[in-house]
Structures are given as C-alpha cells and as structure tokens.
PDB file of C-alpha atoms in Angstrom:
ATOM      1  CA  MET A   1     117.797  67.856 134.835  1.00  0.00           C
ATOM      2  CA  LEU A   2     118.064  64.266 133.304  1.00  0.00           C
ATOM      3  CA  ASP A   3     116.706  62.911 136.420  1.00  0.00           C
ATOM      4  CA  GLU A   4     113.672  63.723 135.670  1.00  0.00           C
ATOM      5  CA  HIS A   5     113.988  62.997 132.020  1.00  0.00           C
ATOM      6  CA  ARG A   6     115.188  60.219 129.623  1.00  0.00           C
ATOM      7  CA  ILE A   7     116.804  60.584 126.467  1.00  0.00           C
ATOM      8  CA  HIS A   8     114.297  59.914 123.814  1.00  0.00           C
ATOM      9  CA  ASP A   9     117.062  60.616 120.543  1.00  0.00           C
ATOM     10  CA  ARG A  10     119.394  62.832 119.638  1.00  0.00           C
ATOM     11  CA  ARG A  11     119.514  65.251 116.703  1.00  0.00           C
ATOM     12  CA  ARG A  12     122.283  66.669 115.087  1.00  0.00           C
ATOM     13  CA  HIS A  13     122.398  70.658 115.041  1.00  0.00           C
ATOM     14  CA  THR A  14     125.141  72.354 112.817  1.00  0.00           C
ATOM     15  CA  VAL A  15     125.762  76.154 113.341  1.00  0.00           C
ATOM     16  CA  ARG A  16     128.918  78.806 112.406  1.00  0.00           C
ATOM     17  CA  HIS A  17     130.804  80.640 114.810  1.00  0.00           C
ATOM     18  CA  LEU A  18     133.689  82.356 115.391  1.00  0.00           C
ATOM     19  CA  PRO A  19     135.981  82.541 112.177  1.00  0.00           C
ATOM     20  CA  VAL A  20     139.577  80.824 113.173  1.00  0.00           C
ATOM     21  CA  ALA A  21     142.454  81.464 111.118  1.00  0.00           C
ATOM     22  CA  TRP A  22     140.251  83.310 109.048  1.00  0.00           C
ATOM     23  CA  ARG A  23     138.169  80.744 107.949  1.00  0.00           C
ATOM     24  CA  ALA A  24     134.702  80.231 108.676  1.00  0.00           C
ATOM     25  CA  THR A  25     133.961  77.207 111.222  1.00  0.00           C
ATOM     26  CA  ARG A  26     131.226  74.772 112.298  1.00  0.00           C
ATOM     27  CA  VAL A  27     130.357  73.477 115.647  1.00  0.00           C
ATOM     28  CA  VAL A  28     128.293  70.109 115.521  1.00  0.00           C
ATOM     29  CA  TRP A  29     126.174  69.772 118.172  1.00  0.00           C
ATOM     30  CA  HIS A  30     124.301  66.445 118.624  1.00  0.00           C
ATOM     31  CA  LYS A  31     121.506  67.897 120.629  1.00  0.00           C
ATOM     32  CA  ARG A  32     119.538  65.355 123.359  1.00  0.00           C
ATOM     33  CA  LEU A  33     115.744  64.923 122.649  1.00  0.00           C
ATOM     34  CA  LEU A  34     114.695  64.568 125.933  1.00  0.00           C
ATOM     35  CA  ALA A  35     111.414  62.829 127.109  1.00  0.00           C
ATOM     36  CA  CYS A  36     109.413  63.488 130.285  1.00  0.00           C
ATOM     37  CA  ILE A  37     108.768  60.665 132.325  1.00  0.00           C
ATOM     38  CA  GLU A  38     105.587  61.286 133.722  1.00  0.00           C
ATOM     39  CA  GLY A  39     104.120  60.891 129.835  1.00  0.00           C
ATOM     40  CA  CYS A  40     103.944  64.824 128.922  1.00  0.00           C
ATOM     41  CA  GLY A  41     105.801  64.472 125.705  1.00  0.00           C
ATOM     42  CA  THR A  42     109.143  65.492 124.308  1.00  0.00           C
ATOM     43  CA  PHE A  43     111.379  68.260 124.101  1.00  0.00           C
ATOM     44  CA  ALA A  44     114.499  69.694 122.616  1.00  0.00           C
ATOM     45  CA  GLU A  45     117.896  70.195 124.805  1.00  0.00           C
ATOM     46  CA  ARG A  46     118.992  74.035 124.481  1.00  0.00           C
ATOM     47  CA  ALA A  47     122.279  75.896 125.745  1.00  0.00           C
ATOM     48  CA  ALA A  48     122.697  79.208 126.414  1.00  0.00           C
ATOM     49  CA  SER A  49     125.035  79.868 123.978  1.00  0.00           C
ATOM     50  CA  ILE A  50     122.925  78.847 120.738  1.00  0.00           C
ATOM     51  CA  ALA A  51     119.423  80.584 120.219  1.00  0.00           C
ATOM     52  CA  PRO A  52     116.548  78.018 118.997  1.00  0.00           C
ATOM     53  CA  GLY A  53     116.703  76.868 115.406  1.00  0.00           C
ATOM     54  CA  ALA A  54     119.729  79.461 114.507  1.00  0.00           C
ATOM     55  CA  VAL A  55     122.079  79.014 112.251  1.00  0.00           C
ATOM     56  CA  TRP A  56     124.781  80.489 114.251  1.00  0.00           C
ATOM     57  CA  SER A  57     126.263  81.152 117.629  1.00  0.00           C
ATOM     58  CA  ARG A  58     125.316  84.191 119.899  1.00  0.00           C
ATOM     59  CA  ALA A  59     128.951  84.856 120.021  1.00  0.00           C
ATOM     60  CA  ALA A  60     129.166  84.772 115.948  1.00  0.00           C
ATOM     61  CA  ALA A  61     126.312  87.410 115.978  1.00  0.00           C
ATOM     62  CA  ARG A  62     127.887  89.722 118.542  1.00  0.00           C
ATOM     63  CA  ALA A  63     131.293  89.296 116.432  1.00  0.00           C
ATOM     64  CA  ALA A  64     129.562  90.552 113.235  1.00  0.00           C
ATOM     65  CA  VAL A  65     127.410  93.509 115.271  1.00  0.00           C
ATOM     66  CA  ALA A  66     131.144  94.639 116.120  1.00  0.00           C
ATOM     67  CA  MET A  67     132.181  94.385 112.651  1.00  0.00           C
ATOM     68  CA  SER A  68     129.395  96.110 110.913  1.00  0.00           C
ATOM     69  CA  ALA A  69     129.890  98.800 114.349  1.00  0.00           C
ATOM     70  CA  GLY A  70     133.300  99.274 112.775  1.00  0.00           C
ATOM     71  CA  ASN A  71     131.868  99.861 108.770  1.00  0.00           C
ATOM     72  CA  VAL A  72     133.252  96.442 107.726  1.00  0.00           C
ATOM     73  CA  PRO A  73     130.609  95.824 105.077  1.00  0.00           C
ATOM     74  CA  VAL A  74     128.225  93.161 105.589  1.00  0.00           C
ATOM     75  CA  ASP A  75     128.271  91.033 102.210  1.00  0.00           C
ATOM     76  CA  GLN A  76     132.456  90.919 103.610  1.00  0.00           C
ATOM     77  CA  ILE A  77     131.518  89.883 107.340  1.00  0.00           C
ATOM     78  CA  ARG A  78     129.377  87.077 105.591  1.00  0.00           C
ATOM     79  CA  LYS A  79     131.754  85.869 103.557  1.00  0.00           C
ATOM     80  CA  GLU A  80     134.401  85.738 107.095  1.00  0.00           C
ATOM     81  CA  PHE A  81     131.407  83.851 109.044  1.00  0.00           C
ATOM     82  CA  GLY A  82     129.962  81.422 105.916  1.00  0.00           C
ATOM     83  CA  VAL A  83     125.994  82.929 106.249  1.00  0.00           C
ATOM     84  CA  GLY A  84     123.443  84.518 104.663  1.00  0.00           C
ATOM     85  CA  TRP A  85     123.292  88.255 103.752  1.00  0.00           C
ATOM     86  CA  TRP A  86     120.129  88.279 105.436  1.00  0.00           C
ATOM     87  CA  THR A  87     120.842  86.543 108.216  1.00  0.00           C
ATOM     88  CA  VAL A  88     124.009  89.209 109.341  1.00  0.00           C
ATOM     89  CA  MET A  89     121.675  91.727 108.508  1.00  0.00           C
ATOM     90  CA  ARG A  90     119.068  90.705 110.386  1.00  0.00           C
ATOM     91  CA  ALA A  91     121.603  90.822 113.797  1.00  0.00           C
ATOM     92  CA  VAL A  92     122.583  94.478 112.673  1.00  0.00           C
ATOM     93  CA  LEU A  93     119.113  95.402 112.547  1.00  0.00           C
ATOM     94  CA  ALA A  94     118.209  93.336 115.956  1.00  0.00           C
ATOM     95  CA  ALA A  95     121.347  95.437 117.535  1.00  0.00           C
ATOM     96  CA  ALA A  96     120.113  98.714 116.298  1.00  0.00           C
ATOM     97  CA  ASP A  97     117.129  98.613 117.799  1.00  0.00           C
ATOM     98  CA  LEU A  98     118.740  98.310 121.657  1.00  0.00           C
ATOM     99  CA  VAL A  99     120.401 101.415 120.997  1.00  0.00           C
ATOM    100  CA  VAL A 100     118.388 104.998 122.418  1.00  0.00           C
ATOM    101  CA  PRO A 101     117.412 107.081 120.170  1.00  0.00           C
ATOM    102  CA  VAL A 102     119.132 110.376 120.139  1.00  0.00           C
ATOM    103  CA  ASN A 103     117.151 113.904 119.648  1.00  0.00           C
ATOM    104  CA  PRO A 104     119.182 116.335 119.721  1.00  0.00           C
ATOM    105  CA  THR A 105     117.464 120.086 121.208  1.00  0.00           C
ATOM    106  CA  ARG A 106     120.253 122.083 119.257  1.00  0.00           C
ATOM    107  CA  VAL A 107     121.836 121.355 116.074  1.00  0.00           C
ATOM    108  CA  GLY A 108     125.273 124.120 115.471  1.00  0.00           C
ATOM    109  CA  ILE A 109     126.900 124.215 112.189  1.00  0.00           C
ATOM    110  CA  ASP A 110     130.200 126.056 111.646  1.00  0.00           C
ATOM    111  CA  GLU A 111     130.725 128.005 108.526  1.00  0.00           C
ATOM    112  CA  THR A 112     133.932 127.550 108.187  1.00  0.00           C
ATOM    113  CA  VAL A 113     134.036 123.681 107.488  1.00  0.00           C
ATOM    114  CA  MET A 114     131.702 124.226 104.446  1.00  0.00           C
ATOM    115  CA  THR A 115     134.588 126.783 102.783  1.00  0.00           C
ATOM    116  CA  THR A 116     137.882 124.728 103.392  1.00  0.00           C
ATOM    117  CA  GLY A 117     137.389 122.232 100.334  1.00  0.00           C
ATOM    118  CA  ARG A 118     138.305 123.845  96.864  1.00  0.00           C
ATOM    119  CA  LEU A 119     137.257 121.918  94.226  1.00  0.00           C
ATOM    120  CA  THR A 120     140.047 121.612  91.389  1.00  0.00           C
ATOM    121  CA  ASP A 121     139.692 120.799  87.161  1.00  0.00           C
ATOM    122  CA  ALA A 122     140.941 117.797  87.552  1.00  0.00           C
ATOM    123  CA  THR A 123     137.994 116.786  90.246  1.00  0.00           C
ATOM    124  CA  VAL A 124     135.187 118.472  88.559  1.00  0.00           C
ATOM    125  CA  SER A 125     133.298 116.701  86.145  1.00  0.00           C
ATOM    126  CA  PHE A 126     130.353 117.754  83.931  1.00  0.00           C
TER     127      PHE A 126
END
C-alpha cells in the first residue's frame, strides 16, 4: 500500500477500548494521511478494528452488547467504557436488528403458575 502512496500527514485518533482493571482505556492511533502518487487526492488509513469516525473500538462495542444481553444497565456500561449513553444504545439497537424475529404459532399458558403467588398484608399497599 505504501508503495503506491506516499505519507502526506498524520492524524491523531483517540478511541475507547476494553476496560483494564475496571477502568476505561483509550487507544491513541496516529493514522497516516496518504496521498496518491498519481495525483488523485488524499485519504486516511483504515483499520479493521476501528470503524471510520468511531469513538470506540469494535471489540468494545461487542463487549458492551454482551454486557447488555446479560442485563447490565446501559448507564453502568457507559460509565465502564467511558462513552456516552447513546453510543452504547446505538450498538445495542444495531445488534438487536440482527436478531431473527420469532413468530410463534402457539402460546401455552399454565394456569397453575398464576395461582402460586399469594398476597399478604405486608406486600399489599393501597
């Protein structure tokens, strides 16, 4: 790749990565801005582990989605990774779109489950 292009400049790109010792971590990547030797323009280097313009790595997003699947609150996840609430929610919603929807043909109800709980005076409040 560098044989075909020359380094024009470098850009500093900071992304959040997996927490280390329960602390949010940052990865600083000095991206190369490459210039085409044929004069067709400049473009930034890309990495498979970091999406263009992302604030966190793909591994961090996958870990956050896994934590969310384990019923960890989004607010706790965002604090652990050091990102915003909507950053976590966008990753969770994108993962939810990939889940195949379930279309049940039958629904069974067990009437004995509905009668197992008993209300006592201590639990009833009006």
